[in-house]
Tab-separated table of C-alpha atoms and ligand atoms in Angstrom:
chain	number	residue	atom	x	y	z
A	1	UNK	CA	-0.069	0.059	0.013
A	2	UNK	CA	1.308	3.523	-0.821
A	3	UNK	CA	-0.142	5.135	2.346
A	4	UNK	CA	1.516	4.812	5.722
A	5	UNK	CA	-1.381	5.146	8.206
A	6	UNK	CA	-1.166	2.686	11.108
A	7	UNK	CA	0.912	-0.111	12.216
A	8	UNK	CA	-2.311	-2.179	12.186
A	9	UNK	CA	-1.911	-2.297	8.373
A	10	UNK	CA	1.598	-3.911	8.414
A	11	UNK	CA	2.823	-7.490	8.746
A	12	UNK	CA	6.213	-8.481	10.394
A	13	UNK	CA	7.693	-9.363	6.994
A	14	UNK	CA	6.783	-5.984	5.566
A	15	UNK	CA	8.193	-4.168	8.533
A	16	UNK	CA	11.457	-6.049	8.253
A	17	UNK	CA	11.880	-5.112	4.566
A	18	UNK	CA	11.214	-1.594	5.446
A	19	UNK	CA	13.749	-1.613	8.177
A	20	UNK	CA	16.426	-3.244	5.754
A	21	UNK	CA	15.717	-0.292	3.512
A	22	UNK	CA	16.106	2.338	6.417
A	23	UNK	CA	19.291	0.704	7.495
A	24	UNK	CA	20.744	0.984	4.030
A	25	UNK	CA	20.044	4.742	4.244
A	26	UNK	CA	21.848	5.293	7.597
A	27	UNK	CA	25.213	6.169	5.887
A	28	UNK	CA	23.386	8.237	3.245
A	29	UNK	CA	21.556	10.146	5.934
A	30	UNK	CA	24.842	11.032	7.467
A	31	UNK	CA	26.636	11.962	4.041
A	32	UNK	CA	23.507	13.798	2.498
A	33	UNK	CA	23.940	12.227	-0.960
A	34	UNK	CA	21.185	13.173	-3.352
A	35	UNK	CA	19.590	10.591	-5.846
A	36	UNK	CA	17.580	12.207	-8.536
A	37	UNK	CA	13.955	12.428	-7.496
A	38	UNK	CA	13.521	16.167	-8.121
A	39	UNK	CA	10.239	15.739	-9.888
A	40	UNK	CA	8.463	14.472	-6.771
A	41	UNK	CA	6.910	16.761	-4.069
A	42	UNK	CA	6.529	15.868	-0.341
A	43	UNK	CA	4.120	18.115	1.437
A	44	UNK	CA	4.500	18.231	5.260
A	45	UNK	CA	1.074	19.369	6.770
A	46	UNK	CA	1.626	19.672	10.405
A	47	UNK	CA	-1.182	21.794	12.071
A	48	UNK	CA	-0.114	20.086	15.315
A	49	UNK	CA	3.245	21.099	16.741
A	50	UNK	CA	6.415	19.046	15.874
A	51	UNK	CA	10.125	19.232	16.054
A	52	UNK	CA	11.591	15.719	15.268
A	53	UNK	CA	8.939	14.286	13.145
A	54	UNK	CA	8.590	17.222	10.870
A	55	UNK	CA	12.324	18.127	10.697
A	56	UNK	CA	13.423	14.508	10.016
A	57	UNK	CA	10.656	14.107	7.271
A	58	UNK	CA	11.900	17.394	5.816
A	59	UNK	CA	15.519	16.194	5.858
A	60	UNK	CA	14.613	12.836	4.620
A	61	UNK	CA	12.592	14.377	1.654
A	62	UNK	CA	15.529	16.464	0.786
A	63	UNK	CA	18.063	13.562	0.937
A	64	UNK	CA	15.930	11.503	-1.509
A	65	UNK	CA	15.647	14.480	-3.739
A	66	UNK	CA	11.984	15.566	-3.394
A	67	UNK	CA	10.666	19.185	-3.723
A	68	UNK	CA	9.282	19.981	-0.248
A	69	UNK	CA	6.521	22.175	1.209
A	70	UNK	CA	6.426	22.511	4.972
A	71	UNK	CA	3.426	23.921	6.859
A	72	UNK	CA	3.559	23.883	10.674
A	73	UNK	CA	1.111	25.223	13.126
A	74	UNK	CA	-2.731	25.577	12.645
A	75	UNK	CA	-2.375	29.359	12.428
A	76	UNK	CA	-0.387	28.836	9.108
A	77	UNK	CA	-3.398	27.089	7.501
A	78	UNK	CA	-6.875	27.742	6.586
A	79	UNK	CA	-7.978	25.379	9.331
A	80	UNK	CA	-7.502	28.504	11.609
A	81	UNK	CA	-10.290	30.192	9.602
A	82	UNK	CA	-12.609	27.054	10.234
A	83	UNK	CA	-11.833	25.185	6.944
A	84	UNK	CA	-12.222	21.401	7.237
A	85	UNK	CA	-9.394	19.144	7.221
A	86	UNK	CA	-10.824	17.296	4.007
A	87	UNK	CA	-10.829	20.510	2.034
A	88	UNK	CA	-7.435	21.550	3.180
A	89	UNK	CA	-6.089	18.067	2.248
A	90	UNK	CA	-7.621	18.135	-1.202
A	91	UNK	CA	-5.874	21.577	-1.875
A	92	UNK	CA	-2.591	20.212	-1.024
A	93	UNK	CA	-3.121	17.140	-3.063
A	94	UNK	CA	-4.206	19.374	-5.886
A	95	UNK	CA	-0.944	21.263	-5.647
A	96	UNK	CA	0.998	18.176	-6.938
A	97	UNK	CA	1.865	16.594	-3.584
A	98	UNK	CA	3.091	13.054	-4.346
A	99	UNK	CA	3.189	12.473	-0.646
A	100	UNK	CA	1.283	14.220	2.030
A	101	UNK	CA	2.677	13.684	5.426
A	102	UNK	CA	0.059	14.909	7.944
A	103	UNK	CA	-0.066	15.435	11.831
A	104	UNK	CA	-3.409	16.443	13.143
A	105	UNK	CA	-5.372	16.325	16.359
A	106	UNK	CA	-8.092	14.465	14.618
A	107	UNK	CA	-7.826	10.782	15.395
A	108	UNK	CA	-8.078	8.726	12.081
A	109	UNK	CA	-7.375	11.852	10.206
A	110	UNK	CA	-4.673	10.346	8.050
A	111	UNK	CA	-6.804	7.205	7.217
A	112	UNK	CA	-9.778	9.375	6.323
A	113	UNK	CA	-7.625	11.647	4.083
A	114	UNK	CA	-6.033	8.735	2.252
A	115	UNK	CA	-9.488	7.114	1.508
A	116	UNK	CA	-10.979	10.416	0.554
A	117	UNK	CA	-8.135	11.552	-1.784
A	118	UNK	CA	-8.130	8.085	-3.304
A	119	UNK	CA	-11.916	8.375	-3.951
A	120	UNK	CA	-11.575	11.918	-5.576
A	121	UNK	CA	-8.898	10.386	-7.888
A	122	UNK	CA	-5.730	12.063	-6.434
A	123	UNK	CA	-2.599	10.084	-6.702
A	124	UNK	CA	-1.106	11.407	-3.579
A	125	UNK	CA	0.011	8.867	-0.849
A	126	UNK	CA	-0.713	9.987	2.716
A	127	UNK	CA	1.735	9.309	5.707
A	128	UNK	CA	0.528	9.644	9.199
A	129	UNK	CA	2.853	11.791	11.124
A	130	UNK	CA	0.678	11.435	14.210
A	131	UNK	CA	-3.170	11.583	14.612
A	132	UNK	CA	-4.154	12.742	18.082
A	133	UNK	CA	-3.443	9.913	20.575
A	134	UNK	CA	-4.070	7.161	18.035
A	135	UNK	CA	-0.973	6.241	15.971
A	136	UNK	CA	2.326	7.320	14.978
A	137	UNK	CA	3.676	4.634	12.693
A	138	UNK	CA	6.747	6.194	11.412
A	139	UNK	CA	7.939	6.507	15.122
A	140	UNK	CA	7.411	2.775	15.706
A	141	UNK	CA	9.504	1.991	12.528
A	142	UNK	CA	12.419	4.226	13.909
A	143	UNK	CA	11.914	2.673	17.396
A	144	UNK	CA	12.404	-0.766	15.988
A	145	UNK	CA	15.349	0.303	13.750
A	146	UNK	CA	17.163	1.725	16.866
A	147	UNK	CA	16.464	-1.522	18.711
A	148	UNK	CA	17.386	-3.844	15.984
A	149	UNK	CA	20.798	-1.892	15.331
A	150	UNK	CA	21.611	-2.019	19.118
A	151	UNK	CA	20.589	-5.565	19.907
A	152	UNK	CA	21.157	-7.225	16.540
A	153	UNK	CA	17.701	-8.712	16.490
A	154	UNK	CA	13.917	-8.066	16.566
A	155	UNK	CA	12.968	-11.068	18.689
A	156	UNK	CA	13.462	-12.474	22.293
A	157	UNK	CA	13.717	-9.282	24.224
A	158	UNK	CA	12.063	-7.794	27.179
A	159	UNK	CA	10.731	-4.190	26.738
A	160	UNK	CA	9.398	-2.000	29.477
A	161	UNK	CA	7.162	0.894	28.423
A	162	UNK	CA	6.612	3.594	30.952
A	163	UNK	CA	4.465	6.645	31.321
A	164	UNK	CA	1.104	7.725	29.702
A	165	UNK	CA	0.199	4.499	27.789
A	166	UNK	CA	-3.348	5.520	27.360
A	167	UNK	CA	-2.759	8.763	25.378
A	168	UNK	CA	0.718	8.219	23.763
A	169	UNK	CA	0.243	7.676	19.976
A	170	UNK	CA	3.967	6.375	19.994
A	171	UNK	CA	3.185	3.600	22.508
A	172	UNK	CA	-0.040	2.481	20.517
A	173	UNK	CA	2.014	2.221	17.289
A	174	UNK	CA	4.986	0.513	19.049
A	175	UNK	CA	2.877	-2.099	20.930
A	176	UNK	CA	1.085	-2.936	17.531
A	177	UNK	CA	4.446	-3.574	15.991
A	178	UNK	CA	5.705	-5.574	18.935
A	179	UNK	CA	2.708	-7.937	18.730
A	180	UNK	CA	4.044	-9.019	15.276
A	181	UNK	CA	7.469	-9.952	16.599
A	182	UNK	CA	8.452	-13.391	18.115
A	183	UNK	CA	9.262	-13.895	21.841
A	184	UNK	CA	8.632	-10.415	23.019
A	185	UNK	CA	7.775	-9.705	26.600
A	186	UNK	CA	6.366	-6.238	27.472
A	187	UNK	CA	6.305	-4.808	30.972
A	188	UNK	CA	3.747	-1.825	31.044
A	189	UNK	CA	4.285	0.644	33.912
A	190	UNK	CA	1.878	3.431	34.246
A	191	UNK	CA	-0.559	5.217	36.783
A	192	UNK	CA	-3.868	3.296	36.812
A	193	UNK	CA	-5.456	6.481	35.209
A	194	UNK	CA	-3.515	6.042	32.075
A	195	UNK	CA	-3.196	2.542	31.654
A	196	UNK	CA	-2.966	0.947	28.084
A	197	UNK	CA	-6.279	0.235	26.707
A	198	UNK	CA	-6.986	-3.606	26.864
A	199	UNK	CA	-7.590	-4.103	23.026
A	200	UNK	CA	-3.837	-3.304	22.221
A	201	UNK	CA	-2.820	-6.509	23.922
A	202	UNK	CA	-5.921	-8.731	24.440
A	203	UNK	CA	-6.048	-12.067	22.675
A	204	UNK	CA	-2.456	-11.885	21.294
A	205	UNK	CA	0.448	-14.075	21.675
A	206	UNK	CA	2.569	-11.688	23.689
A	207	UNK	CA	3.496	-11.634	27.400
A	208	UNK	CA	2.359	-8.339	28.696
A	209	UNK	CA	2.380	-7.447	32.385
A	210	UNK	CA	1.144	-4.460	34.111
A	211	UNK	CA	2.402	-2.547	37.038
A	212	UNK	CA	2.480	0.957	38.664
A	213	UNK	CA	6.184	0.608	39.857
A	214	UNK	CA	9.462	1.177	38.138
A	215	UNK	CA	10.701	-1.909	40.044
A	216	UNK	CA	8.849	-3.991	37.637
A	217	UNK	CA	11.289	-3.075	34.886
A	218	UNK	CA	14.097	-5.240	36.301
A	219	UNK	CA	15.311	-7.613	33.694
A	220	UNK	CA	14.366	-5.382	30.717
A	221	UNK	CA	16.755	-5.050	27.719
A	222	UNK	CA	14.993	-1.886	26.665
A	223	UNK	CA	13.021	0.682	28.525
A	224	UNK	CA	10.832	3.121	26.505
A	225	UNK	CA	10.015	6.169	28.547
A	226	UNK	CA	7.147	8.588	27.447
A	227	UNK	CA	5.842	11.979	28.718
A	228	UNK	CA	2.429	12.402	30.110
A	229	UNK	CA	0.504	13.777	27.200
A	230	UNK	CA	-0.717	17.026	28.820
A	231	UNK	CA	-2.748	18.295	25.809
A	232	UNK	CA	-4.839	15.068	25.907
A	233	UNK	CA	-6.352	15.500	29.309
A	234	UNK	CA	-9.854	16.699	29.857
A	235	UNK	CA	-8.720	19.040	32.667
A	236	UNK	CA	-5.572	20.475	34.368
A	237	UNK	CA	-6.759	18.676	37.440
A	238	UNK	CA	-6.585	15.253	35.735
A	239	UNK	CA	-3.257	16.001	34.399
A	240	UNK	CA	-1.790	16.937	37.736
A	241	UNK	CA	-2.980	13.727	39.262
A	242	UNK	CA	-0.594	11.722	37.021
A	243	UNK	CA	2.256	14.017	36.090
A	244	UNK	CA	5.719	13.508	37.568
A	245	UNK	CA	4.823	10.001	38.711
A	246	UNK	CA	7.933	8.398	37.121
A	247	UNK	CA	11.440	9.494	36.858
A	248	UNK	CA	14.037	7.344	35.280
A	249	UNK	CA	17.180	8.458	37.012
A	250	UNK	CA	20.581	7.076	38.170
A	251	UNK	CA	19.025	4.839	40.702
A	252	UNK	CA	16.848	3.333	38.118
A	253	UNK	CA	19.940	2.719	35.915
A	254	UNK	CA	21.599	0.984	38.790
A	255	UNK	CA	18.544	-1.222	39.246
A	256	UNK	CA	18.333	-2.121	35.530
A	257	UNK	CA	22.017	-3.068	35.261
A	258	UNK	CA	24.647	-2.264	32.594
A	259	UNK	CA	22.860	-3.721	29.562
A	260	UNK	CA	19.584	-2.034	29.587
A	261	UNK	CA	19.060	0.888	27.062
A	262	UNK	CA	16.785	3.852	27.759
A	263	UNK	CA	14.762	5.366	24.927
A	264	UNK	CA	12.229	8.090	24.740
A	265	UNK	CA	10.404	9.250	21.638
A	266	UNK	CA	10.898	12.800	22.990
A	267	UNK	CA	10.065	15.637	23.760
A	268	UNK	CA	10.880	15.195	27.443
A	269	UNK	CA	8.313	17.461	29.235
A	270	UNK	CA	8.736	16.824	32.923
A	271	UNK	CA	12.189	15.332	33.498
A	272	UNK	CA	10.741	11.850	33.103
A	273	UNK	CA	14.241	10.954	32.097
A	274	UNK	CA	16.359	12.860	34.501
A	275	UNK	CA	18.749	15.348	32.969
A	276	UNK	CA	21.665	13.931	34.992
A	277	UNK	CA	21.592	10.848	32.833
A	278	UNK	CA	20.891	12.351	29.287
A	279	UNK	CA	24.551	11.936	28.382
A	280	UNK	CA	24.830	8.449	29.884
A	281	UNK	CA	25.898	5.866	27.234
A	282	UNK	CA	22.812	3.633	28.177
A	283	UNK	CA	20.390	6.573	27.280
A	284	UNK	CA	20.171	6.484	23.535
A	285	UNK	CA	17.135	8.675	22.926
A	286	UNK	CA	19.142	11.132	20.683
A	287	UNK	CA	20.375	8.398	18.559
A	288	UNK	CA	16.870	7.173	18.362
A	289	UNK	CA	15.743	10.547	17.159
A	290	UNK	CA	18.451	10.586	14.505
A	291	UNK	CA	17.179	7.188	13.189
A	292	UNK	CA	14.084	9.311	11.952
A	293	UNK	CA	15.989	10.434	8.917
A	294	UNK	CA	16.885	7.111	7.341
A	295	UNK	CA	13.564	5.562	8.581
A	296	UNK	CA	11.646	8.447	6.757
A	297	UNK	CA	13.655	8.023	3.733
A	298	UNK	CA	12.716	4.473	3.548
A	299	UNK	CA	9.028	5.297	4.217
A	300	UNK	CA	8.992	8.025	1.461
A	301	UNK	CA	10.683	5.713	-1.032
A	302	UNK	CA	8.227	3.045	-0.035
A	303	UNK	CA	5.251	5.282	-0.844
A	304	UNK	CA	6.861	6.711	-4.058
A	305	UNK	CA	7.377	3.128	-5.489
A	306	UNK	CA	3.772	2.206	-4.778
A	307	UNK	CA	2.151	5.430	-5.839
A	308	UNK	CA	0.495	3.976	-8.880
A	309	UNK	CA	-0.932	0.782	-7.588
A	310	UNK	CA	-3.526	2.315	-5.307
A	311	UNK	CA	-7.312	2.480	-5.485
A	312	UNK	CA	-10.094	3.262	-3.185
A	313	UNK	CA	-11.825	0.311	-1.770
A	314	UNK	CA	-15.129	1.241	-0.219
A	315	UNK	CA	-16.330	-0.807	2.811
A	316	UNK	CA	-17.999	-3.924	1.798
A	317	UNK	CA	-21.685	-3.866	2.405
A	318	UNK	CA	-23.033	-6.499	4.761
A	319	UNK	CA	-24.495	-9.693	3.194
A	320	UNK	CA	-28.244	-9.917	3.150
A	321	UNK	CA	-29.341	-13.490	3.226
A	322	UNK	CA	-32.964	-14.140	1.866
A	323	UNK	CA	-34.697	-16.714	3.922
A	324	UNK	CA	-38.109	-16.536	2.070
A	325	UNK	CA	-39.454	-14.671	-0.990
A	326	UNK	CA	-42.944	-14.999	-2.042
A	327	UNK	CA	-46.641	-15.018	-0.859
A	328	UNK	CA	-47.135	-13.723	2.631
A	329	UNK	CA	-50.310	-15.817	3.140
A	330	UNK	CA	-48.508	-19.063	2.156
A	331	UNK	CA	-45.462	-18.251	4.308
A	332	UNK	CA	-47.614	-17.788	7.391
A	333	UNK	CA	-49.823	-20.727	6.847
A	334	UNK	CA	-46.765	-22.990	6.387
A	335	UNK	CA	-45.416	-21.830	9.694
A	336	UNK	CA	-48.709	-21.912	11.513
A	337	UNK	CA	-47.616	-18.685	13.062
A	338	UNK	CA	-50.072	-16.341	14.583
A	339	UNK	CA	-48.341	-13.256	13.816
A	340	UNK	CA	-50.877	-10.504	14.744
A	341	UNK	CA	-48.332	-7.843	14.450
A	342	UNK	CA	-48.257	-8.436	10.716
A	343	UNK	CA	-51.773	-7.371	10.290
A	344	UNK	CA	-51.299	-3.522	10.117
A	345	UNK	CA	-48.655	-3.789	7.421
A	346	UNK	CA	-49.453	-4.018	3.776
A	347	UNK	CA	-46.307	-1.997	2.705
A	348	UNK	CA	-43.285	-1.767	5.006
A	349	UNK	CA	-41.010	-3.823	7.234
A	350	UNK	CA	-41.627	-6.119	10.292
A	351	UNK	CA	-38.280	-6.405	12.352
A	352	UNK	CA	-38.850	-9.802	13.988
A	353	UNK	CA	-37.086	-11.945	16.531
A	354	UNK	CA	-35.546	-9.174	18.492
A	355	UNK	CA	-34.378	-10.028	21.797
A	356	UNK	CA	-36.956	-9.233	24.533
A	357	UNK	CA	-36.578	-5.612	25.820
A	358	UNK	CA	-34.519	-4.324	22.887
A	359	UNK	CA	-37.491	-2.840	20.806
A	360	UNK	CA	-37.203	0.615	22.183
A	361	UNK	CA	-33.418	0.648	21.612
A	362	UNK	CA	-33.802	-0.419	18.005
A	363	UNK	CA	-36.385	2.235	17.542
A	364	UNK	CA	-33.887	4.760	18.832
A	365	UNK	CA	-31.285	3.399	16.599
A	366	UNK	CA	-33.401	4.065	13.482
A	367	UNK	CA	-34.157	7.505	14.710
A	368	UNK	CA	-37.743	6.944	13.689
A	369	UNK	CA	-39.052	10.173	15.163
A	370	UNK	CA	-36.894	12.041	12.586
A	371	UNK	CA	-37.628	9.960	9.550
A	372	UNK	CA	-39.984	11.449	7.017
A	373	UNK	CA	-42.696	9.174	5.459
A	374	UNK	CA	-42.818	6.475	8.109
A	375	UNK	CA	-46.532	5.428	8.719
A	376	UNK	CA	-47.877	3.343	11.517
A	377	UNK	CA	-45.219	2.087	13.948
A	378	UNK	CA	-46.176	-0.855	16.267
A	379	UNK	CA	-43.831	-2.334	18.819
A	380	UNK	CA	-44.720	-5.649	20.465
A	381	UNK	CA	-42.669	-6.937	23.323
A	382	UNK	CA	-42.718	-10.109	25.305
A	383	UNK	CA	-44.096	-12.454	22.455
A	384	UNK	CA	-43.308	-16.185	22.693
A	385	UNK	CA	-40.774	-17.784	20.537
A	386	UNK	CA	-38.315	-20.614	20.573
A	387	UNK	CA	-35.913	-18.927	18.229
A	388	UNK	CA	-34.616	-16.178	20.611
A	389	UNK	CA	-32.748	-16.979	23.761
A	390	UNK	CA	-34.966	-16.461	26.812
A	391	UNK	CA	-38.057	-17.684	24.889
A	392	UNK	CA	-39.439	-14.240	24.371
A	393	UNK	CA	-39.004	-11.710	21.583
A	394	UNK	CA	-39.824	-8.204	20.497
A	395	UNK	CA	-41.149	-7.264	16.953
A	396	UNK	CA	-41.491	-3.822	15.367
A	397	UNK	CA	-43.795	-3.110	12.526
A	398	UNK	CA	-42.914	-0.156	10.446
A	399	UNK	CA	-45.321	1.006	7.760
A	400	UNK	CA	-43.841	2.376	4.549
A	401	UNK	CA	-40.299	1.936	5.783
A	402	UNK	CA	-37.659	-0.330	4.434
A	403	UNK	CA	-34.303	-0.751	6.002
A	404	UNK	CA	-30.828	-0.288	4.450
A	405	UNK	CA	-28.305	-3.281	4.661
A	406	UNK	CA	-26.307	-1.023	7.044
A	407	UNK	CA	-29.489	-0.469	9.330
A	408	UNK	CA	-30.076	-4.271	9.317
A	409	UNK	CA	-26.409	-4.923	10.223
A	410	UNK	CA	-26.517	-2.548	13.130
A	411	UNK	CA	-29.792	-4.093	14.303
A	412	UNK	CA	-28.160	-7.700	13.979
A	413	UNK	CA	-25.186	-6.492	16.085
A	414	UNK	CA	-27.625	-5.720	18.968
A	415	UNK	CA	-29.774	-8.824	18.384
A	416	UNK	CA	-28.136	-11.501	16.320
A	417	UNK	CA	-31.324	-13.550	15.614
A	418	UNK	CA	-33.220	-10.652	14.129
A	419	UNK	CA	-35.138	-11.261	10.726
A	420	UNK	CA	-36.452	-8.597	8.509
A	421	UNK	CA	-39.791	-9.115	6.815
A	422	UNK	CA	-40.566	-6.861	3.894
A	423	UNK	CA	-44.118	-6.441	2.641
A	424	UNK	CA	-44.844	-4.921	-0.781
A	425	UNK	CA	-48.120	-4.657	-2.593
A	426	UNK	CA	-50.026	-6.255	0.512
A	427	UNK	CA	-49.111	-9.765	-0.394
A	428	UNK	CA	-45.360	-10.350	-1.162
A	429	UNK	CA	-43.084	-11.175	1.639
A	430	UNK	CA	-39.385	-11.095	1.641
A	431	UNK	CA	-37.786	-12.250	4.789
A	432	UNK	CA	-33.991	-11.767	5.318
A	433	UNK	CA	-31.254	-12.233	7.766
A	434	UNK	CA	-27.836	-10.624	7.921
A	435	UNK	CA	-25.023	-12.871	7.085
A	436	UNK	CA	-21.387	-12.447	8.604
A	437	UNK	CA	-20.024	-9.093	8.138
A	438	UNK	CA	-16.741	-7.139	9.038
A	439	UNK	CA	-17.442	-3.595	8.394
A	440	UNK	CA	-20.544	-1.375	8.874
A	441	UNK	CA	-20.601	2.060	7.321
A	442	UNK	CA	-22.997	4.985	7.144
A	443	UNK	CA	-24.787	4.334	10.490
A	444	UNK	CA	-23.996	4.984	14.090
A	445	UNK	CA	-21.560	7.673	15.570
A	446	UNK	CA	-18.028	7.245	17.018
A	447	UNK	CA	-18.196	8.094	20.699
A	448	UNK	CA	-14.587	9.457	20.583
A	449	UNK	CA	-14.950	13.383	20.483
A	450	UNK	CA	-11.410	13.539	18.945
A	451	UNK	CA	-12.250	11.123	16.052
A	452	UNK	CA	-12.118	12.520	12.590
A	453	UNK	CA	-15.766	11.669	12.023
A	454	UNK	CA	-16.610	14.013	14.846
A	455	UNK	CA	-14.214	16.772	13.837
A	456	UNK	CA	-14.495	16.956	10.095
A	457	UNK	CA	-17.842	17.775	8.475
A	458	UNK	CA	-17.134	15.465	5.426
A	459	UNK	CA	-15.786	12.561	7.247
A	460	UNK	CA	-18.845	12.780	9.674
A	461	UNK	CA	-20.928	11.478	6.686
A	462	UNK	CA	-19.056	8.171	6.619
A	463	UNK	CA	-18.899	6.731	10.200
A	464	UNK	CA	-17.399	3.177	9.753
A	465	UNK	CA	-16.826	0.376	12.247
A	466	UNK	CA	-15.371	-3.025	11.947
A	467	UNK	CA	-16.184	-6.026	14.056
A	468	UNK	CA	-13.274	-7.738	15.839
A	469	UNK	CA	-13.426	-11.128	17.358
A	470	UNK	CA	-10.293	-11.040	19.455
A	471	UNK	CA	-10.681	-7.826	21.573
A	472	UNK	CA	-13.303	-6.594	23.813
A	473	UNK	CA	-15.284	-4.411	23.230
A	474	UNK	CA	-15.609	-5.828	19.773
A	475	UNK	CA	-16.583	-2.777	17.613
A	476	UNK	CA	-13.759	-0.742	16.492
A	477	UNK	CA	-13.929	2.702	14.586
A	478	UNK	CA	-12.163	2.215	11.280
A	479	UNK	CA	-10.747	5.651	11.582
A	480	UNK	CA	-9.706	6.455	15.272
A	481	UNK	CA	-9.114	2.621	15.919
A	482	UNK	CA	-10.699	2.898	19.409
A	483	UNK	CA	-12.991	0.091	20.522
A	484	UNK	CA	-16.511	0.727	21.878
A	485	UNK	CA	-19.661	-1.228	23.051
A	486	UNK	CA	-22.236	-1.400	20.360
A	487	UNK	CA	-24.729	0.441	22.620
A	488	UNK	CA	-22.369	3.601	22.759
A	489	UNK	CA	-22.169	3.662	18.836
A	490	UNK	CA	-25.889	2.806	18.033
A	491	UNK	CA	-27.722	4.801	20.638
A	492	UNK	CA	-31.046	6.770	20.514
B	501	NCD	C1	5.902	12.095	19.942
B	501	NCD	C2	4.629	12.617	19.425
B	501	NCD	O1	4.492	13.670	18.834
B	501	NCD	O2	3.706	11.739	19.490
B	501	NCD	N1	7.027	12.960	19.552
B	501	NCD	C3	7.730	12.576	18.375
B	501	NCD	O3	7.047	12.648	17.309
B	501	NCD	N2	8.875	12.162	18.496
B	501	NCD	C4	5.788	12.068	21.402
B	501	NCD	C5	5.258	12.922	22.360
B	501	NCD	O4	4.834	13.975	21.950
B	501	NCD	O5	5.201	12.792	23.485
């Protein structure tokens, strides 16, 4: 894929190939040799602040011979005047950006931009330079390059990750990458308020342990320290509760022993790595930051090589399985079913086999009060059935109303036995169920206020969720990559 959006899109083999390429650039990064790529343009669109990521991308783009345009700070963009991220991105793509590296506060902003630009027919590849507290994939690549060069391998090591694990996008990308590697043990050290969300480690073949004490780091080969992400806290009070909790200092180094290496994505904001040890040979965070240049050279080359093979793939609609299609009278006679709630409907839909008690929730999900053209609505609760757990069901008759596959999928998520009976011309019945599906789009709302689907007017029209079987809660926003219970996404 030409875009670099999230470590979730990569396999271990692809990461290794990219790191080989980055490694081959280390010498060139130091010597500043220029191959001929002058025709290409890299636009660095950084409304959020940056030192290392922006500067090393700039240097990397120059070293591989790209033209560059660098925009840093929201005030330097029309976002400041209220323009949407979508519109700004289209402008930059339209000004011949072969690669658009972007850093935004909108979580999922890069993925949204990549899909939207593909859909509009722009050839631009998007690279995620950090999207809110979600992901920072190029940082994970440079972290791995630093570790691989020092340990000589990317397997069989113990890594401690310390600090604000909930809000650090560098941690989220790194943990996703570590999940792909063999024999890795992870020790997570944080205050309880900023623990790593369960879905990053759930159901995966890695050993991860949690602690709130630096003592737990004993035996680590690598210790990755992160700052408390002040700008992601709801209030100063919440931030003050967790700031300054961990300081890695001389005593910590003594406890860790002479082999452990200390890394930090930087910036250090609150002396979480004490200044007394910044020059210690085991503290290699500046070397780590320098690896940003060859890593980003490799990432830029990766996208440039793949620019022409892309294409927008819209989310696949859920499968609708037809259970019966034909005469309503015959269908009911065959089943000997006394379905009194069918009576008022000549034209419309009966949602049947809902779990008892869910009727009102489904009505809320469909936002029936705001739908134009719905006729009579009848909700029946507590009907007897053998087909729904608990032996009781709810059914909703909706006159003159037909559901989209997306609406049916959302209802099926809430109530897996649901069937959808559509009546046309007073006599034809089409009864359907929803088959297995992975993605649901166009319905529901991501509860994360920092999600691009909440911050960008155009992205808001395309809420998209994926169903995951290995993590709880099992619904994941396709853009901000956070997991939520269904009820929070499909609420009234
Ligand atoms: C990080 C970031 O922006 O997420 N910095 C970086 O890119 N090296 C880490 C941080 O801000 O804490």
